[in-house]
Coordinates of C-alpha atoms in Angstrom, one line a residue:
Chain A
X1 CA 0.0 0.0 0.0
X2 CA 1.4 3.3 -1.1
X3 CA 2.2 6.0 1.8
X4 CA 0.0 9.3 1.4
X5 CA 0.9 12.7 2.2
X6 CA -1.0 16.1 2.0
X7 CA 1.1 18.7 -0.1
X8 CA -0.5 21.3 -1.2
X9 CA -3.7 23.7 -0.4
X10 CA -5.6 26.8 -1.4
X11 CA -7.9 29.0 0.5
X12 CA -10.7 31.7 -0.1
X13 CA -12.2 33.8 2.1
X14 CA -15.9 32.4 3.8
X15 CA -18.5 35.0 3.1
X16 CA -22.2 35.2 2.6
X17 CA -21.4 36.2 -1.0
X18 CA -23.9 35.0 -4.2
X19 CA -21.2 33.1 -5.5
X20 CA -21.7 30.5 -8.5
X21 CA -20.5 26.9 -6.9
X22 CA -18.2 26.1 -10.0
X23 CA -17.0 29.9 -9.5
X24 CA -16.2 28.4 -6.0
X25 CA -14.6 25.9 -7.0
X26 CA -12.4 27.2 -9.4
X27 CA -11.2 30.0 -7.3
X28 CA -10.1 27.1 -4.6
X29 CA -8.4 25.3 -7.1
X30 CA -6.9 28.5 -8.3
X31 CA -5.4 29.4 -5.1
X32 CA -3.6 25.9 -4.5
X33 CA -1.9 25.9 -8.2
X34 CA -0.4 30.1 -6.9
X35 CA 0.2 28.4 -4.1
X36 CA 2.6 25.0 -5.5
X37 CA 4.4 25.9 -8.8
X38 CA 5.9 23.0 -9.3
X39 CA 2.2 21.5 -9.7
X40 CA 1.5 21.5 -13.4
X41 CA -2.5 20.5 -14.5
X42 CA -1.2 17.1 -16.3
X43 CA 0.2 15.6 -13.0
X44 CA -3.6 15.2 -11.7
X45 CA -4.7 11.8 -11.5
X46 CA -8.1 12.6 -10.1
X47 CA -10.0 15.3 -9.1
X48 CA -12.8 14.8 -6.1
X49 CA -15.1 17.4 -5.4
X50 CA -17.0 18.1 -1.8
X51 CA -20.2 19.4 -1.7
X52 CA -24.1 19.3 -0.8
X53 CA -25.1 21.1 -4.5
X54 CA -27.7 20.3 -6.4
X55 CA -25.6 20.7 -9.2
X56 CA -24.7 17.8 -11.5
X57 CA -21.3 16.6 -12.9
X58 CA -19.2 19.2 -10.5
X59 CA -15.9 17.0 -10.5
X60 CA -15.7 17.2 -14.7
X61 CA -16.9 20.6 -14.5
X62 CA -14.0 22.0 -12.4
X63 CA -11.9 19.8 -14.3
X64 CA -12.6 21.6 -17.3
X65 CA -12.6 24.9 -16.4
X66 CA -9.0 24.2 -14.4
X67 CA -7.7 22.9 -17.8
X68 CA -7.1 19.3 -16.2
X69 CA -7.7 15.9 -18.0
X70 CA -8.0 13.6 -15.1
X71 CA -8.6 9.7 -15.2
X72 CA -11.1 9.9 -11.7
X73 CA -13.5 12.9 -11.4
X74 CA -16.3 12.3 -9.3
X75 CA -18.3 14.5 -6.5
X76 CA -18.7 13.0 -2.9
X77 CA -21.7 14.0 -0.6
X78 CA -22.0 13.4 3.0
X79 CA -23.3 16.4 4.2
X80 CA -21.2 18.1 6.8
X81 CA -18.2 15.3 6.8
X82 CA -18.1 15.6 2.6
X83 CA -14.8 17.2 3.1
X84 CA -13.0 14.2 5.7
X85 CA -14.7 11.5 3.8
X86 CA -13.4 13.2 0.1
X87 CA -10.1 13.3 1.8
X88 CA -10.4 9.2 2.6
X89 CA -11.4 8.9 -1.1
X90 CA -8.7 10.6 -2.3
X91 CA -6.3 8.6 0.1
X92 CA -8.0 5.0 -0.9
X93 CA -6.9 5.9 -4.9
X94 CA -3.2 6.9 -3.9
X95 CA -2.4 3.9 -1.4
X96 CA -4.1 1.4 -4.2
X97 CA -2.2 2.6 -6.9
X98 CA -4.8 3.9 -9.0
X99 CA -3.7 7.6 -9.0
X100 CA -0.1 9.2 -7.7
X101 CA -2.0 13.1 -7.7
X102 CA -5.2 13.7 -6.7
X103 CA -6.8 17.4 -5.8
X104 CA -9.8 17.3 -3.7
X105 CA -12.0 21.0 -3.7
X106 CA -15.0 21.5 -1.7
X107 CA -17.3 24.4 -2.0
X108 CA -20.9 25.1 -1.0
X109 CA -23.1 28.4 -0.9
X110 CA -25.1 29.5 2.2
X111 CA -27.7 28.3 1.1
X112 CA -27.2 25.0 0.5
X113 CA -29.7 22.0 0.6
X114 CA -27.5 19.7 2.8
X115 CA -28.4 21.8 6.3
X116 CA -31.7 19.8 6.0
X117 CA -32.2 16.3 5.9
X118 CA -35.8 15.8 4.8
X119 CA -35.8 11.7 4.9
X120 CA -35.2 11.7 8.3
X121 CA -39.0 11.4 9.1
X122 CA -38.4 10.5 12.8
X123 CA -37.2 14.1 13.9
X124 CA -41.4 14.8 12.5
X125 CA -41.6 19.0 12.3
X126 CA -38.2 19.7 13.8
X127 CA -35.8 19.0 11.3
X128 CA -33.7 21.9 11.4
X129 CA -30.3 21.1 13.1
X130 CA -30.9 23.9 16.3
X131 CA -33.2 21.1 17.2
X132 CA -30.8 18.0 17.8
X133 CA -28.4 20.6 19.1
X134 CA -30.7 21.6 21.6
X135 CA -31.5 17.9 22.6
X136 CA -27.5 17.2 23.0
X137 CA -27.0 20.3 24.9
X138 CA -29.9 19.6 27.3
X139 CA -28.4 16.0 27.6
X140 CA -24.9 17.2 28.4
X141 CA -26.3 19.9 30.9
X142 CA -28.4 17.1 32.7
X143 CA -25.6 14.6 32.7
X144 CA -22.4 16.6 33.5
X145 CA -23.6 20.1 34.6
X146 CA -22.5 21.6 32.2
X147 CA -23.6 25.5 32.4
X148 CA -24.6 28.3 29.6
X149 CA -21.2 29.9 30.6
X150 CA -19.2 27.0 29.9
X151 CA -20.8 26.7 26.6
X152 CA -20.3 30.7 26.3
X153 CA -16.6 29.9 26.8
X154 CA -16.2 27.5 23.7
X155 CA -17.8 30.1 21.6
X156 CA -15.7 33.1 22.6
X157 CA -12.2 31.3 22.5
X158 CA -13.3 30.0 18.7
X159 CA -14.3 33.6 17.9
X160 CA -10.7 34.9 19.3
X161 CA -8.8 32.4 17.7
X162 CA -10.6 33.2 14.3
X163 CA -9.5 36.5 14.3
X164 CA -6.1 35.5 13.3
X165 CA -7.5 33.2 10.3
X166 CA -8.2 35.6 7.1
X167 CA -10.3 33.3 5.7
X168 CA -13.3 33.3 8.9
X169 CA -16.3 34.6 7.7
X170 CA -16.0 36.9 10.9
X171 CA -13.4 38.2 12.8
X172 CA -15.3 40.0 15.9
X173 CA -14.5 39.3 19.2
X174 CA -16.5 39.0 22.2
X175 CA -16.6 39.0 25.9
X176 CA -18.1 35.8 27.4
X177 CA -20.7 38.1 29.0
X178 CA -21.9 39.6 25.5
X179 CA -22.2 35.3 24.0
X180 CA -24.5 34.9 27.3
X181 CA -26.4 38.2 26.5
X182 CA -27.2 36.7 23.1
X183 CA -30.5 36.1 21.5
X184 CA -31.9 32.6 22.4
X185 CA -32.8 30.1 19.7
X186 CA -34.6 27.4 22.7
X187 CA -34.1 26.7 26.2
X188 CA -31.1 25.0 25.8
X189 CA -29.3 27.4 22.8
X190 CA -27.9 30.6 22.2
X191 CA -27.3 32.3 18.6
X192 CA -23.5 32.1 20.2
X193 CA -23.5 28.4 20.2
X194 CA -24.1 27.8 16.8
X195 CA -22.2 27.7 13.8
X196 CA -23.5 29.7 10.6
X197 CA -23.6 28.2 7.3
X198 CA -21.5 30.2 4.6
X199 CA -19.9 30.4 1.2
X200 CA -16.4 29.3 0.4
X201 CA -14.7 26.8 -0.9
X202 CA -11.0 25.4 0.5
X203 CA -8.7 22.6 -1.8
X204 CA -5.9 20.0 -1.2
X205 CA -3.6 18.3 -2.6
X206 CA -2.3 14.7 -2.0
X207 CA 0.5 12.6 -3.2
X208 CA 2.1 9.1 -2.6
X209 CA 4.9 9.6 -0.5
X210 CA 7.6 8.7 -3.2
X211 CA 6.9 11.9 -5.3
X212 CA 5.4 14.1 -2.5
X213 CA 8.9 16.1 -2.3
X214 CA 8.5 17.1 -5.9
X215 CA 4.8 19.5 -4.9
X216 CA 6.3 20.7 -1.1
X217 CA 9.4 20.9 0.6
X218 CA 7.2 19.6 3.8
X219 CA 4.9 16.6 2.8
X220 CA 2.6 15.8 5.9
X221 CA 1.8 12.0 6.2
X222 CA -1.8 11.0 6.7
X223 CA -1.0 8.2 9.4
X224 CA -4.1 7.5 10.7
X225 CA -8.1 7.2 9.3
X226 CA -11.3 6.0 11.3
X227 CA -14.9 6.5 10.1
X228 CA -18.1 5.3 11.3
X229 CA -21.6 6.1 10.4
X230 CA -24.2 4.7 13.1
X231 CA -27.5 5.6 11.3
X232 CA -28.7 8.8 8.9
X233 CA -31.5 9.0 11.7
X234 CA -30.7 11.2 14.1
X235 CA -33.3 9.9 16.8
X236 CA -31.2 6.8 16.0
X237 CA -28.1 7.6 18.6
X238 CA -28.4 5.4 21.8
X239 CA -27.9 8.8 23.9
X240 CA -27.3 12.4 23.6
X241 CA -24.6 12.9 25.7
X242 CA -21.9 11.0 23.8
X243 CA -21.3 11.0 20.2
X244 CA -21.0 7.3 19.3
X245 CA -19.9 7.6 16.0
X246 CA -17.4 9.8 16.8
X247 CA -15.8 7.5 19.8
X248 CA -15.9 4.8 16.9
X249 CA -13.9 6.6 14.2
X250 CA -11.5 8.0 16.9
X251 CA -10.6 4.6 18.0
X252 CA -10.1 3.0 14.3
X253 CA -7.9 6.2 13.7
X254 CA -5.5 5.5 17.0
X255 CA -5.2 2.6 16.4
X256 CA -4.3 2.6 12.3
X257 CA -1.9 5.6 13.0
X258 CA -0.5 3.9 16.6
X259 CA -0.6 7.4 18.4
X260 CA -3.0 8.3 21.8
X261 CA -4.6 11.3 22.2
X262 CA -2.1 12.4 24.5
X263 CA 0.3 12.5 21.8
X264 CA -2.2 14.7 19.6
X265 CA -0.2 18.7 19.9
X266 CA -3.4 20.5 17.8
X267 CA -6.9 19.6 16.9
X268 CA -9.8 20.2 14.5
X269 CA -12.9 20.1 15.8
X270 CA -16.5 20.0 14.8
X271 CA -18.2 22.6 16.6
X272 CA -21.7 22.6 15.1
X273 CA -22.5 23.8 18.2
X274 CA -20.4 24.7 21.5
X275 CA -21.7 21.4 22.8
X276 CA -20.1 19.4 20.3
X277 CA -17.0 20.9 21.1
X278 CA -17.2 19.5 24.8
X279 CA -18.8 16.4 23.5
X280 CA -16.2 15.8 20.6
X281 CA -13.1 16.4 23.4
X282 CA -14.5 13.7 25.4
X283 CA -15.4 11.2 23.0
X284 CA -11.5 11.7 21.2
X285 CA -10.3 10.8 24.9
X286 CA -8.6 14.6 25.2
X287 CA -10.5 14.2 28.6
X288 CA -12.6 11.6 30.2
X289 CA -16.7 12.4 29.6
X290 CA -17.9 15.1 31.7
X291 CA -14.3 17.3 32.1
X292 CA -14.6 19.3 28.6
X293 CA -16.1 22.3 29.8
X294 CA -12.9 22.5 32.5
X295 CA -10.5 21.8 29.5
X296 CA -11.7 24.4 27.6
X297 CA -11.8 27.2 30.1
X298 CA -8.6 26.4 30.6
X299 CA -7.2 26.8 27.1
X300 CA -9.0 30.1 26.7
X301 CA -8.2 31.4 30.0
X302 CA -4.6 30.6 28.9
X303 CA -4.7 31.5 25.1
X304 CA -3.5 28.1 24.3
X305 CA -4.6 27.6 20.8
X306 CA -4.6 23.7 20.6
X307 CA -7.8 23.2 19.8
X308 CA -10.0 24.7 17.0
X309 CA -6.9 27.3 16.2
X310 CA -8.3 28.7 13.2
X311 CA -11.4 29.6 15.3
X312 CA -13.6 26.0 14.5
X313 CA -16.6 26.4 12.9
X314 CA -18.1 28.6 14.9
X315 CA -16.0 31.4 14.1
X316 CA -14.6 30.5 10.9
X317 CA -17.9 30.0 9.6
X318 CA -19.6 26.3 8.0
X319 CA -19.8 26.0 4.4
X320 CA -20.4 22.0 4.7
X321 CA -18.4 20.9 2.0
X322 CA -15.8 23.1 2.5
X323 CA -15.3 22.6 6.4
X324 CA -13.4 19.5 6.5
X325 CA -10.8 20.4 3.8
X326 CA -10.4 24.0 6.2
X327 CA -10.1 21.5 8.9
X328 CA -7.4 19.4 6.5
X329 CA -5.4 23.0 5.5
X330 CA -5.7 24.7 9.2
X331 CA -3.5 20.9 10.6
X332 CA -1.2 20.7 7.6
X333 CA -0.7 24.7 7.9
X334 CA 0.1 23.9 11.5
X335 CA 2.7 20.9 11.1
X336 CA 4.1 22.7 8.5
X337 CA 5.1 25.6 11.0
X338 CA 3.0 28.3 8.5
X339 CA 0.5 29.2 10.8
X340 CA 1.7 32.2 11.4
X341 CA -0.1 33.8 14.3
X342 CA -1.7 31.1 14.8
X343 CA 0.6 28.7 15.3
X344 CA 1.0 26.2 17.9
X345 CA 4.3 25.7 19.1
X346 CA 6.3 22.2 18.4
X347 CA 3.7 20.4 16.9
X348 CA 4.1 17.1 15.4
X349 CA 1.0 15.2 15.7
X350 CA -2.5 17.2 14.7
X351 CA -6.1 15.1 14.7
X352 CA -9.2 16.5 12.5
X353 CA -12.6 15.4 13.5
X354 CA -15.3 16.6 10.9
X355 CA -19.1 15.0 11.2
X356 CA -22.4 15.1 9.8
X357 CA -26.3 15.2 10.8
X358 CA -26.5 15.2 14.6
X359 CA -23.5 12.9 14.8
X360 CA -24.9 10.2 12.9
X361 CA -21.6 9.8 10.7
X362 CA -17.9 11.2 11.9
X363 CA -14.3 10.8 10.2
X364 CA -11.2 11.3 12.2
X365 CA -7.9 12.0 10.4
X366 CA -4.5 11.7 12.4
X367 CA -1.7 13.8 10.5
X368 CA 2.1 13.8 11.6
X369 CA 4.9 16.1 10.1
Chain B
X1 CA -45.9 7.7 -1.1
X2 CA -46.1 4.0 1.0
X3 CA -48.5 2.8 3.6
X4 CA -46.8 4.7 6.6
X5 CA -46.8 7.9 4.4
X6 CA -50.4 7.5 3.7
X7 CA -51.8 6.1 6.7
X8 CA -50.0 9.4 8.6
X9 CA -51.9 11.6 6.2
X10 CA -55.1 10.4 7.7
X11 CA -53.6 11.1 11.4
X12 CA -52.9 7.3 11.9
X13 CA -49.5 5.8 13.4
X14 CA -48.5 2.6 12.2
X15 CA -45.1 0.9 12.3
X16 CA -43.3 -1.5 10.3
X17 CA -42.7 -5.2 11.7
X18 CA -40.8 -8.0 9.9
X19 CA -42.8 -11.0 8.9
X20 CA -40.2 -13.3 9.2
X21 CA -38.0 -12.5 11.8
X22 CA -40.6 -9.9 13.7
X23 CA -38.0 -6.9 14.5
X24 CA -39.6 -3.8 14.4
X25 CA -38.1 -1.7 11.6
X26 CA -37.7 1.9 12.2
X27 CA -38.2 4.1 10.1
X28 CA -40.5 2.8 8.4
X29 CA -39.6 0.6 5.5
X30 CA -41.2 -1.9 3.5
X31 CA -38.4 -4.3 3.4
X32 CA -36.6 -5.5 6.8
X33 CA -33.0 -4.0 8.0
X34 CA -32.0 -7.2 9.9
X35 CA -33.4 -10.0 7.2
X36 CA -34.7 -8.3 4.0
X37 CA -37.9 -9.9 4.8
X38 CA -41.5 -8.5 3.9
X39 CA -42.7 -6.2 6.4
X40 CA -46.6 -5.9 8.0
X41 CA -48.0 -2.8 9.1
X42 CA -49.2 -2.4 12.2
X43 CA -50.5 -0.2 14.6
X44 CA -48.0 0.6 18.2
X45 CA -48.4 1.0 21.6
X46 CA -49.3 4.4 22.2
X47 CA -47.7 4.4 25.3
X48 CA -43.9 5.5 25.3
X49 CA -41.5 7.5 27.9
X50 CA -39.8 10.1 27.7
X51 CA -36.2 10.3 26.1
X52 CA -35.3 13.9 26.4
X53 CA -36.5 17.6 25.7
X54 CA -36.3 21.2 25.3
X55 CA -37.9 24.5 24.2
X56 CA -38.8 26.8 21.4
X57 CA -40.7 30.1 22.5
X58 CA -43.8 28.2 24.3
X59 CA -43.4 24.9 22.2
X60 CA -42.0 22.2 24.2
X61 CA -40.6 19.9 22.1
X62 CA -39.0 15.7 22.7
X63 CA -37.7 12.5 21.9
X64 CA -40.2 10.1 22.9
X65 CA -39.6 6.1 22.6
X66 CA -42.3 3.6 21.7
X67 CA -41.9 -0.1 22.1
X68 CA -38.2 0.1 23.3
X69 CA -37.3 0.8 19.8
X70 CA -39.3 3.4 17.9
X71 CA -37.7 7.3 18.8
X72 CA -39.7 10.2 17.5
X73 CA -39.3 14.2 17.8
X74 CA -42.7 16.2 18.1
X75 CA -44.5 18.9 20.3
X76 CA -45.1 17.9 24.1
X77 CA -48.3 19.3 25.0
X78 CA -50.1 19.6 28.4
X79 CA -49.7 20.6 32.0
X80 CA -45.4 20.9 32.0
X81 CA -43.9 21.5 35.2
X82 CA -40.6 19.5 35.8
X83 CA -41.3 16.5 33.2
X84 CA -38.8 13.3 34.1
X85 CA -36.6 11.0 31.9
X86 CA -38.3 8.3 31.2
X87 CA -41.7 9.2 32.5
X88 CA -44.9 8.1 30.7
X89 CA -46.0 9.7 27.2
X90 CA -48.7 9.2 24.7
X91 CA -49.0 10.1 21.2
X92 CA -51.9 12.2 21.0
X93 CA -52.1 13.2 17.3
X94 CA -49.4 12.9 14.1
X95 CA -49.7 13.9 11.0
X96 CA -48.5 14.2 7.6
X97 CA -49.3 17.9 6.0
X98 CA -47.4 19.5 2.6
X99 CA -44.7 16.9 3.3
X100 CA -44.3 17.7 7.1
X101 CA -44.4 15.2 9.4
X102 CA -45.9 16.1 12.6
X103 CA -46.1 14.4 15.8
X104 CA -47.7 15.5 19.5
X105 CA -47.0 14.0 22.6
X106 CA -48.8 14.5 26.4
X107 CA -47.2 13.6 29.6
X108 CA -49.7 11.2 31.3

């Protein structure tokens, strides 16, 4: 099985701009070939495309309008973890031999069709996602405590840390009393706890190992890969409290790559809502269930930027496709020691966790420099 | 649209239940998810309990569980003061309206 490294990325900003989606797409792809001048259209194997469109035949589209003649194009959808799971495609083809190049864009405008899921008939009139996020907040409050300030906490260190990413959608900053203050969507959730879906549009590239030094002087290796989908239901989950999926894929990710989650130094993670945050921290054993609130108050009261450093979803902004490759280029940025300001000292070993509808399907990459 | 879809439509609640191997099959589904075997329709307990809630404005809404398997969202209705986990429901009324799905729920 061939080795896989990322190598290459390109960024636009996140907006609430009417933007065309192949216009998305191209300017992501567009960005990553400024970016790596050594990449020339022919060395594409395969081009993947992320995105919850309605829009047909995306992956030959881009391909055409980038000028590249790839054997694989195809689009994958998986609502809010198309990005992780385009990545997984994208490594499957290198490590079986099928491709040695393979650029992966996702893109989605804010108002795309994958923030509802209308087959899921069990969730009746409340299908809109403030719903399950109200029912996993109110399951975490009754179980652990947990307390509209902590929550408040999560959403003001991922709207501090954003301000240092160019690409967020916003960059305002806010007092934890102000996120408290904020207009209240339920009992259980805040306008601050949610993430806001977006416009943009993020790329990668990948490589096998043996030519990854031609594209970037510092390949990143993807070392580890778990993925589990438990249902599409969201009623489905056994509780509320604990994201099974997400303990699944975290597991099958440890174990492929052979590293803990103590050895993790920087972390994406899906903040759909603060909750998930706490929730996702505890099911990736950073802390045992019930002591992610305290972890996260800590690294806010100490500006430690190890997890969500680009400012998470929450204050980066969620265009589903695009999140998970933002994820992808915020950890390979990071390993790569081009963060800039946001950098996170010494790192070696950074995790993304992206998921989809109420938790029903997460993908957890483990990337080492 | 299949029996569920159009049974709903006329404010009935029926369920799916295997033929051969007699799991309950949730959602609704005509084939089932453990054997592939042919499904019956049939009607459930009305009776569930109470999985969790929360709060829109002045609609309470929840999880309720029928039959230890069957997990629906809808509107909780009625005299709530301090509702418990896993104290009694009962559907009330459901519905199917413009494609919306609809489901009500009362603490007994």
């Amino acid at each position: 099985m061939n080795k896989v490294c990322l190598v290459g990325y390109g960024n636009t900003k996140f907006s609430r701009e009417n933007i065309s989606i192949d216009s998305l797409l191209l300017s992501a792809t567009k960005s990553l070939f400024e970016q790596n001048t050594n990449l020339n259209q022919k060395d594409i194997d395969a081009v993947i495309v992320s995105t919850n469109d309605n829009t047909k035949y995306l992956a030959a589209i881009l391909s055409e309008i980038a000028g590249i003649k790839p054997k694989i194009a195809h689009t994958v959808e998986s609502l809010c973890n198309s990005g992780a799971n385009s990545t997984v495609s994208a490594y499957s083809y290198i490590a079986s031999g099928l491709a040695k190049v393979v650029l992966v864009v996702g893109a989605e405008r804010y108002d795309s069709p994958g923030q509802i899921l209308d087959w899921d008939k069990s969730r009746g009139e409340f299908k809109h996602p403030i719903f399950w996020g109200s029912i996993f907040t109110k399951s975490h409050k009754r179980k652990f405590g947990t307390t509209e300030e902590e929550l408040a906490i999560v959403s003001a260190k991922n709207h501090k840390n954003a301000q240092e990413n160019p690409h967020a959608y916003s960059h305002k900053n806010y007092t934890v009393e102000e996120l408290l203050n904020s207009k209240k969507l339920t009992e259980d959730l805040k306008v601050s706890d949610c993430s806001r879906s977006c416009t943009g549009a993020s790329a990668i590239l990948l490589a096998s190992e043996d030519i990854s030094k031609k594209f970037s002087s510092h390949p990143v290796k993807i070392k580890g890969i778990g993925q589990k989908t438990v249902s599409a239901g969201f009623t489905k989950n056994a509780n509320f409290s604990c994201m099974q999926s997400t303990v699944d894929a975290g597991k099958m990710a440890y174990e492929m790559a052979g590293i803990k989650a103590s050895d993790v130094d920087v972390a994406e993670i899906h903040d759909a809502f603060t909750v998930c945050e706490l929730m996702a921290l505890e099911d990736l054993g950073f802390v045992s269930h019930g002591k992610g609130a305290k972890y996260v108050k800590n690294l806010f009261d100490t500006e430690n930027r190890k997890i969500n450093p680009r400012g998470g979803l929450i204050g980066s902004g969620h265009p589903l496709g695009a999140t998970g490759i933002a994820q992808i280029i915020e950890i390979l940025q990071q390993l790569q020691g081009v963060a800039g300001k946001r950098q996170v000292e010494n790192c070696k070993v950074g995790l993304v966790h992206n998921m989809s509808a109420a938790a029903t399907s997460s993908t957890v990459l483990l990337l080492e420099s | 649209m299949n029996k569920f879809e159009s049974e709903l439509k006329k404010g009935n609640f029926i369920i799916s239940e295997c033929s051969d191997c007699k799991e309950i099959v949730w959602p609704p589904s005509n084939y089932c998810n453990k054997c592939f075997g042919h499904v019956k329709w049939r009607k459930p307990s009305e009776i569930g309990k109470l999985i969790e809630f929360s709060k829109k404005e002045n609609v309470n809404f929840c999880i309720a569980e029928f039959e230890e398997k069957i997990r629906i969202m809808g509107t909780l209705i009625g005299e709530i003061i301090s509702p418990k986990i896993g104290q009694r429901v009962k559907l009330k009324k459901c519905g199917l309206n413009d494609g919306q799905f609809n489901f009500t729920m009362a603490l007994i």
